[in-house]
Each structure stands twice: as structure tokens, then as C-alpha cells.
Short mmCIF file of C-alpha atoms and ligand atoms in Angstrom, two decimals:
data_model
loop_
_atom_site.label_atom_id
_atom_site.label_comp_id
_atom_site.label_asym_id
_atom_site.label_seq_id
_atom_site.Cartn_x
_atom_site.Cartn_y
_atom_site.Cartn_z
CA ALA F 98 33.57 62.92 -170.75
CA LYS F 99 31.46 61.49 -173.15
CA ALA F 100 32.77 60.16 -175.10
CA ALA F 101 35.98 58.31 -172.49
CA GLY F 102 32.14 56.96 -170.95
CA ARG F 103 31.18 55.27 -173.63
CA ASP F 104 34.72 53.56 -174.09
CA GLN F 105 34.68 52.70 -170.62
CA LEU F 106 31.00 51.17 -171.41
CA ALA F 107 32.24 49.67 -174.53
CA THR F 108 35.19 47.69 -172.95
CA PHE F 109 32.95 46.86 -169.90
CA ASP F 110 30.99 45.17 -172.47
CA GLN F 111 33.78 43.36 -173.89
CA ARG F 112 34.82 42.07 -170.82
CA MET F 113 31.81 41.15 -170.07
CA ARG F 114 31.93 39.40 -173.15
CA GLU F 115 34.85 38.26 -172.63
CA GLN F 116 33.81 36.29 -169.30
CA ARG F 117 31.01 34.48 -171.11
CA LEU F 118 33.16 33.08 -173.63
CA ALA F 119 34.90 31.95 -171.06
CA ARG F 120 32.65 30.34 -169.57
CA ALA F 121 31.06 28.45 -172.18
CA ARG F 122 34.28 27.29 -173.22
CA THR F 123 35.34 25.92 -169.73
CA VAL F 124 32.09 23.63 -169.16
CA GLU F 125 32.94 23.27 -172.78
CA ARG F 126 36.41 21.83 -171.77
CA LEU F 127 34.96 20.52 -168.11
CA ARG F 128 31.67 18.17 -170.69
CA GLY F 129 34.46 15.66 -171.11
CA ALA F 130 36.56 16.28 -168.57
CA LEU F 131 35.16 12.71 -166.73
CA ASP F 132 35.39 10.31 -169.74
CA ARG F 133 39.04 11.35 -170.23
CA ASP F 134 39.89 10.65 -166.73
CA GLU F 135 40.87 14.29 -165.98
CA LEU F 136 38.84 15.40 -162.13
CA LEU F 137 40.15 13.63 -159.27
CA LEU F 138 39.98 13.93 -155.84
CA HIS F 139 41.99 15.43 -153.33
CA PHE F 140 41.47 14.39 -149.75
CA GLN F 141 42.18 16.53 -146.43
CA PRO F 142 42.67 14.99 -142.78
CA LEU F 143 39.92 15.63 -140.56
CA VAL F 144 41.34 16.02 -137.37
CA ARG F 145 39.80 14.57 -133.48
CA LEU F 146 41.11 18.14 -131.08
CA ALA F 147 41.39 15.24 -128.34
CA ASP F 148 44.04 14.08 -128.98
CA GLU F 149 45.03 15.10 -132.06
CA ARG F 150 44.65 12.08 -134.31
CA TYR F 151 43.52 11.55 -138.02
CA VAL F 152 39.69 10.00 -138.29
CA GLY F 153 39.32 10.95 -140.93
CA ALA F 154 39.37 12.92 -144.45
CA GLU F 155 37.70 15.03 -146.41
CA ALA F 156 37.20 14.29 -150.15
CA LEU F 157 38.24 17.87 -152.63
CA LEU F 158 37.49 17.95 -156.40
CA ARG F 159 40.64 18.45 -158.49
CA TRP F 160 40.65 19.26 -162.70
CA ARG F 161 43.97 18.72 -164.26
CA PRO F 162 43.54 18.88 -167.66
CA ALA F 163 45.85 16.65 -170.10
CA GLY F 164 49.29 18.76 -170.15
CA GLU F 165 47.49 21.80 -167.87
CA ALA F 166 47.77 22.79 -164.35
CA MET F 167 45.83 21.93 -162.28
CA VAL F 168 42.24 24.21 -162.48
CA PRO F 169 41.79 25.40 -159.18
CA PRO F 170 37.34 23.54 -157.66
CA ASP F 171 36.65 28.07 -157.81
CA ALA F 172 37.65 28.25 -161.34
CA PHE F 173 35.05 25.46 -162.50
CA ILE F 174 32.55 24.28 -159.77
CA PRO F 175 30.14 27.96 -160.15
CA GLU F 176 30.60 26.57 -164.38
CA ALA F 177 29.77 23.59 -163.22
CA GLU F 178 26.63 23.94 -160.93
CA ASP F 179 25.10 26.31 -163.78
CA SER F 180 25.24 23.85 -165.82
CA GLY F 181 23.99 21.33 -164.21
CA LEU F 182 27.50 19.15 -165.08
CA ILE F 183 28.17 18.54 -160.75
CA VAL F 184 25.47 16.26 -161.72
CA PRO F 185 26.58 13.74 -163.41
CA ILE F 186 30.31 15.03 -161.74
CA GLY F 187 29.52 15.36 -158.06
CA SER F 188 27.76 11.16 -158.12
CA TRP F 189 30.99 10.37 -159.62
CA VAL F 190 32.56 12.05 -156.64
CA LEU F 191 29.97 10.23 -154.19
CA HIS F 192 31.71 6.73 -155.74
CA GLU F 193 34.95 7.68 -155.88
CA ALA F 194 35.78 9.47 -152.32
CA CYS F 195 33.39 6.35 -151.38
CA ARG F 196 35.46 4.16 -153.04
CA VAL F 197 38.64 5.41 -151.95
CA ALA F 198 37.47 5.56 -147.90
CA ALA F 199 36.72 1.98 -147.64
CA PRO F 200 39.93 0.55 -146.28
CA TRP F 201 39.88 3.36 -144.62
CA HIS F 202 37.00 2.70 -142.93
CA ARG F 203 37.67 -1.00 -142.44
CA ASP F 204 41.52 -1.01 -141.36
CA ASN F 205 41.40 2.45 -138.82
CA GLY F 206 37.28 3.79 -138.52
CA ALA F 207 37.86 6.84 -140.55
CA VAL F 208 34.71 9.06 -141.95
CA VAL F 209 34.83 10.42 -145.37
CA SER F 210 33.50 14.00 -145.46
CA VAL F 211 31.55 14.67 -149.50
CA ASN F 212 30.92 17.67 -150.39
CA ALA F 213 26.73 18.50 -152.45
CA SER F 214 25.50 21.35 -153.71
CA PRO F 215 22.91 22.60 -154.24
CA ARG F 216 21.78 21.32 -157.54
CA GLN F 217 22.81 17.20 -157.02
CA LEU F 218 20.12 17.83 -153.82
CA ARG F 219 17.43 18.61 -156.60
CA GLU F 220 18.09 15.89 -157.88
CA PRO F 221 14.83 13.84 -157.33
CA ASP F 222 16.54 10.45 -156.88
CA PHE F 223 20.31 12.10 -154.81
CA ALA F 224 18.97 9.96 -151.47
CA THR F 225 19.39 6.42 -154.14
CA GLN F 226 22.14 8.00 -155.26
CA VAL F 227 24.44 8.47 -151.99
CA LEU F 228 22.83 4.58 -151.09
CA ASP F 229 24.51 3.48 -154.04
CA ALA F 230 27.17 4.90 -153.99
CA LEU F 231 27.89 3.00 -150.10
CA GLN F 232 26.36 -0.02 -151.34
CA ARG F 233 28.49 -0.84 -153.89
CA ALA F 234 31.85 -0.05 -151.78
CA GLN F 235 30.76 -1.62 -149.01
CA LEU F 236 30.80 1.45 -146.38
CA PRO F 237 28.21 1.18 -143.52
CA PRO F 238 26.49 5.04 -144.08
CA GLN F 239 27.55 5.64 -140.56
CA ALA F 240 31.44 6.29 -142.41
CA LEU F 241 29.71 9.21 -145.11
CA ILE F 242 29.46 12.56 -143.83
CA LEU F 243 27.65 14.71 -146.27
CA GLU F 244 28.54 18.63 -146.71
CA ILE F 245 26.25 21.16 -147.58
CA THR F 246 25.33 24.64 -147.27
CA GLU F 247 22.67 26.03 -145.34
CA GLY F 248 21.30 28.09 -147.72
CA VAL F 249 20.10 24.48 -148.97
CA LEU F 250 18.07 23.23 -146.57
CA VAL F 251 17.08 27.13 -146.07
CA GLY F 252 13.44 28.51 -146.86
CA SER F 253 9.80 27.40 -147.72
CA GLY F 254 8.80 25.91 -151.40
CA PRO F 255 10.14 22.15 -153.70
CA VAL F 256 13.34 22.76 -153.86
CA ALA F 257 14.62 23.32 -150.01
CA GLU F 258 11.06 20.46 -148.75
CA GLN F 259 13.32 18.06 -151.66
CA ALA F 260 16.41 18.40 -150.25
CA VAL F 261 15.19 17.87 -146.71
CA ARG F 262 13.55 15.03 -147.86
CA HIS F 263 16.74 13.77 -149.50
CA LEU F 264 18.98 13.93 -146.02
CA GLY F 265 16.28 13.20 -143.86
CA ALA F 266 15.90 9.37 -145.53
CA LEU F 267 20.27 9.30 -145.65
CA ARG F 268 19.81 9.85 -142.07
CA GLU F 269 17.61 7.09 -141.24
CA ARG F 270 20.18 5.15 -142.81
CA GLY F 271 23.39 6.44 -140.95
CA VAL F 272 25.01 9.35 -142.67
CA ARG F 273 25.97 12.28 -141.11
CA VAL F 274 24.97 16.05 -143.04
CA ALA F 275 27.69 19.39 -141.68
CA VAL F 276 26.44 21.74 -142.60
CA ASP F 277 29.14 23.87 -143.72
CA ASP F 278 30.93 27.35 -144.50
CA PHE F 279 28.91 27.34 -141.41
CA GLY F 280 27.88 30.99 -139.78
CA THR F 281 28.43 32.96 -143.47
CA GLY F 282 25.28 32.50 -144.47
CA TYR F 283 22.29 35.13 -143.39
CA SER F 284 20.35 32.53 -142.40
CA SER F 285 18.19 32.22 -139.00
CA LEU F 286 19.33 30.11 -136.31
CA ALA F 287 16.16 27.76 -135.16
CA TYR F 288 16.97 25.12 -138.42
CA LEU F 289 19.72 24.61 -136.33
CA ARG F 290 17.07 23.19 -134.48
CA ASP F 291 14.23 21.80 -136.58
CA LEU F 292 16.44 20.39 -139.99
CA PRO F 293 18.65 17.15 -140.68
CA ILE F 294 21.91 17.68 -139.69
CA ASP F 295 24.41 16.58 -137.25
CA HIS F 296 28.04 18.12 -137.21
CA VAL F 297 28.36 22.00 -137.90
CA LYS F 298 31.17 23.09 -139.31
CA ILE F 299 32.95 26.59 -138.29
CA ASP F 300 33.88 28.64 -141.84
CA ARG F 301 37.47 29.44 -141.82
CA SER F 302 36.65 32.59 -141.63
CA PHE F 303 35.83 32.95 -138.15
CA MET F 304 39.15 31.34 -137.17
CA PRO F 305 40.82 34.28 -134.93
CA GLY F 306 43.92 36.35 -137.32
CA PRO F 307 47.66 35.39 -135.72
CA GLY F 308 49.09 37.71 -133.52
CA GLU F 309 47.74 39.65 -130.88
CA PRO F 310 43.72 37.24 -129.58
CA ASP F 311 41.16 38.82 -130.65
CA PRO F 312 38.59 39.27 -128.51
CA THR F 313 35.96 39.10 -130.85
CA ALA F 314 36.72 36.52 -132.49
CA ARG F 315 36.79 34.43 -130.27
CA THR F 316 34.02 35.22 -128.24
CA LEU F 317 32.20 34.76 -132.35
CA VAL F 318 33.96 31.06 -132.03
CA LYS F 319 32.73 30.37 -128.44
CA ALA F 320 29.50 31.70 -129.44
CA ILE F 321 28.50 28.77 -132.35
CA ILE F 322 30.10 25.71 -130.71
CA ASP F 323 28.36 26.51 -127.71
CA LEU F 324 25.03 26.82 -129.29
CA ALA F 325 26.09 23.45 -131.63
CA THR F 326 26.90 21.87 -128.56
CA ALA F 327 23.59 22.54 -127.12
CA LEU F 328 21.52 21.58 -129.29
CA GLY F 329 23.53 18.46 -129.60
CA LEU F 330 25.36 18.86 -132.95
CA GLY F 331 29.22 18.01 -133.50
CA THR F 332 31.35 21.09 -133.74
CA ILE F 333 34.74 20.42 -136.62
CA ALA F 334 36.78 24.06 -136.96
CA GLU F 335 37.98 24.13 -140.62
CA GLY F 336 40.52 26.73 -142.19
CA VAL F 337 42.84 25.98 -138.69
CA GLU F 338 46.85 27.13 -139.18
CA THR F 339 48.20 27.95 -135.41
CA ALA F 340 49.25 26.00 -133.25
CA GLU F 341 46.75 28.83 -131.03
CA GLN F 342 43.94 28.23 -132.88
CA VAL F 343 44.28 24.69 -132.29
CA ALA F 344 44.67 25.33 -127.89
CA LEU F 345 41.45 28.17 -128.14
CA LEU F 346 38.81 25.47 -129.99
CA ARG F 347 40.59 22.57 -127.48
CA ALA F 348 39.58 24.96 -125.01
CA LEU F 349 36.07 26.06 -126.44
CA GLY F 350 35.51 22.01 -126.66
CA CYS F 351 35.13 22.58 -130.22
CA GLU F 352 35.38 18.72 -131.91
CA ARG F 353 36.87 18.55 -134.49
CA ALA F 354 39.38 20.04 -136.60
CA GLN F 355 40.81 20.77 -139.76
CA GLY F 356 43.15 22.19 -141.64
CA PHE F 357 47.11 23.39 -142.63
CA HIS F 358 48.13 23.19 -139.53
CA PHE F 359 47.75 19.82 -139.21
CA ALA F 360 47.94 18.31 -143.13
CA ARG F 361 46.65 20.26 -147.06
CA PRO F 362 44.52 17.72 -149.25
CA VAL F 363 46.96 15.22 -150.81
CA PRO F 364 46.47 12.47 -153.16
CA ALA F 365 44.63 8.94 -151.91
CA ALA F 366 47.44 7.37 -151.48
CA GLU F 367 48.83 9.58 -149.42
CA ALA F 368 45.90 10.17 -147.03
CA GLY F 369 44.93 6.92 -146.90
CA GLU F 370 49.69 6.53 -145.35
CA LEU F 371 48.33 9.32 -143.60
CA LEU F 372 45.48 7.50 -140.86
CA ALA F 373 47.23 4.89 -141.02
CA ARG F 374 50.03 6.25 -139.91
CA SER F 375 48.49 8.68 -136.95
CA HIS F 376 46.25 5.35 -136.39
CA ARG F 377 49.64 3.13 -135.00
CA GLU F 378 50.90 5.66 -133.26
P1 LIG B 567 35.09 24.13 -148.62
O1 LIG B 567 34.40 22.49 -148.62
O2 LIG B 567 34.66 25.12 -147.66
O3 LIG B 567 36.53 23.66 -147.95
C1 LIG B 567 37.46 23.60 -147.67
C2 LIG B 567 39.04 24.30 -148.99
O4 LIG B 567 39.87 25.15 -147.90
C3 LIG B 567 39.51 23.62 -149.34
O5 LIG B 567 39.55 24.32 -150.72
C4 LIG B 567 40.46 23.85 -148.60
O6 LIG B 567 41.77 23.35 -149.38
C5 LIG B 567 40.59 24.59 -148.15
N1 LIG B 567 41.49 24.54 -146.43
C6 LIG B 567 41.52 23.95 -146.40
N2 LIG B 567 42.23 24.05 -144.62
C7 LIG B 567 43.09 25.57 -145.11
C8 LIG B 567 43.56 26.26 -144.51
O7 LIG B 567 43.93 25.79 -142.98
N3 LIG B 567 44.11 27.28 -144.46
C9 LIG B 567 43.70 27.64 -145.63
N4 LIG B 567 43.32 29.14 -146.52
N5 LIG B 567 42.27 26.92 -147.04
C10 LIG B 567 42.55 25.63 -146.56
P2 LIG B 567 39.52 24.01 -151.94
O8 LIG B 567 40.07 22.29 -151.88
O9 LIG B 567 40.35 24.43 -153.42
O10 LIG B 567 37.63 24.27 -152.12
C11 LIG B 567 37.56 24.87 -151.86
C12 LIG B 567 36.36 24.79 -151.62
O11 LIG B 567 35.72 24.17 -153.85
C13 LIG B 567 35.68 23.88 -151.18
O12 LIG B 567 34.73 24.24 -150.34
C14 LIG B 567 34.14 23.44 -152.20
O13 LIG B 567 32.65 24.51 -151.94
C15 LIG B 567 34.07 23.37 -153.60
N6 LIG B 567 34.75 21.86 -153.19
C16 LIG B 567 35.62 21.04 -154.01
N7 LIG B 567 36.10 20.23 -153.57
C17 LIG B 567 34.41 20.12 -154.04
C18 LIG B 567 33.32 18.60 -154.91
O14 LIG B 567 33.47 17.77 -154.73
N8 LIG B 567 32.33 19.01 -154.87
C19 LIG B 567 31.14 20.24 -154.57
N9 LIG B 567 29.60 20.73 -154.89
N10 LIG B 567 32.02 21.28 -154.56
C20 LIG B 567 33.30 20.71 -153.88
CA1 LIG B 568 33.45 21.45 -147.82
CA1 LIG B 569 33.73 24.80 -146.64
CA1 LIG B 570 34.65 27.34 -147.08
#
């Protein structure tokens, strides 16, 4: 039994070592990805529930190494975050998203959402970078929503304070801030009142499952929408996959939604077509 335990330990150690190596290799390959033009953005349309029109899109990062399959973001964003590579990559995402969205905004008044990672919000010049991207793309600040996770703002200490300052400065210029994956953290609700935010994005884990109506799920979604609305915040539901969910969200007064029911994330050109078509209808 002892020997078996030792063997198990050895394989565990080896697995850990392999995992560490794989992560290091990912970071190495990711380091040159920007220069090699392997990164691209897909866009998932954002729908206004009142009339089901597309009113914008979220930029979602994709990595396609030459001659290989697409690497999903969950397989490289954590590595990019740990290694700090998310800083130059995130800056590229901002510039690219603003550039792509500028004509959508000009022609259809569309907004664009960009994910900002905690690591980016720690950079002393984050707010300047965002304003620079807007300026270069000639996109008005009102057309940009920055998506952040709740952990970024909560708690005291220089990191949270820095992030709050950045977002405060950006909101003064008209940029909007959304709390992503809302409800999945365990932070106090007081921050909804105190912090520089405009929208909450209800995490997809709150969407009621298919089949029989689930009263608990409904109660939770209703509570989040009511709370956000009472505090003057906008509401965006994510991961909306069924017509039942759409009906429920609409009945509960949710403003906007995103999900496979409406559209999957698609390349920029396709997203532009969808937005233009929805605008003409
Ligand atoms: P997220 O910000 O919560 O993005 C939403 C994710 O849900 C996207 O996954 C999207 O494809 C997926 N999704 C959308 N609708 C549905 C649906 O109806 N059902 C289901 N099951 N999923 C849906 P994706 O593109 O794989 O991105 C995963 C995560 O990677 C994102 O989660 C975000 O945290 C991160 N990410 C993506 N792009 C960026 C980026 O440019 N910067 C940073 N910092 N993070 C990013
Ligand atoms: Ca997001
Ligand atoms: Ca989300
Ligand atoms: Ca999520």
C-alpha cells in the first residue's frame, strides 16, 4: 500500500510538472502571437429585449496559431494573465475592437463591449490607453462598454483603488462599465452602490434550465434585475439559449441579452452584417 501511495505521488508530481511545462510552452508561443498576427476578435451581438434588435456586440479574443486549430480563450487567457502578456494583448484588443466598431457605431449607433482583465486595470496608464484607442478609432466614449469582473473593484488596497480611479476617470468621459459574470463572486452588494459601474451582466449560470419552470432560478434572476434596476444600473443577461429564457427576462424587465439563442460569436465582417441587417428591419 505504501509503495502504491508512493507511485501515486510520483505520477501526481509528474502530472504537475507536465502541466507547468505545458503552461510555460503556451506562454512562449503566445509571446510571438501578436507579431505573427495569430490573434483575432470575434463579436457576439448584443440584443435589446424590448424589440430584439441588435444594438451592439461583445469582442471576444481568439487565437489561431499558424496551421493549428483555434485555441479557446479559457486555454490561454489565464496564462496570459499570469505572465503579464495580457497587458499588450489587451491593449491590442481595445484598439482592434474600437477600430472595428467605429463604422458600426457611425451607421447604426451600435456599442461595443470589451473585456478588461484585472492585470490591465493595475497598469498606471490603463485609462490613458483606453482613451487613446477611442481617439484613434474616432469612436465616441459612449459607444464603449468595459467589462470587468467584480473582484477587481472590491476590497481596499492600492490595486482596487487604482482600478476605481481608472474607471471613474473613464466614466467621466462617457465610457460605460459593466460588471461581468455578476453574482458568481462572493462580494458584498454594497459595491453596486459605491463603485463606478453602469451595468451588471447576469452570469449565464443563473439562466433557468430547459424543461419545467424552475422557481428558484426565476427568483434569483428577478432579484438581480430588481436590485440592479433599483440602483439605476442597466441589466444584460448572458448565455441566453432558449425562447423561454427570453420571455422570462423580458417579463422581468431585463434590458439586453446575449447568447446562442440570438447569435454565436462570429468574425467581425459577419457581425457587421448582422448589425446592419437588424438596423434595416
Ligand atoms: P465572458 O466574458 O463571460 O464571455 C462570454 C462567453 O460565453 C464567451 O466564451 C461566449 O462565447 C460564451 N457564450 C455566449 N453565449 C453563450 C450561450 O448562449 N451559451 C453558452 N454556453 N456560452 C455562451 P468565450 O468566447 O470562449 O470566452 C470565454 C472567456 O474568455 C470570456 O468569458 C472572458 O472571460 C475571456 N475573454 C474573452 N475575450 C477576452 C479578452 O479580449 N480579454 C480578456 N481579458 N478576457 C477575454
Ligand atoms: Ca465578458
Ligand atoms: Ca460574462
Ligand atoms: Ca462567464
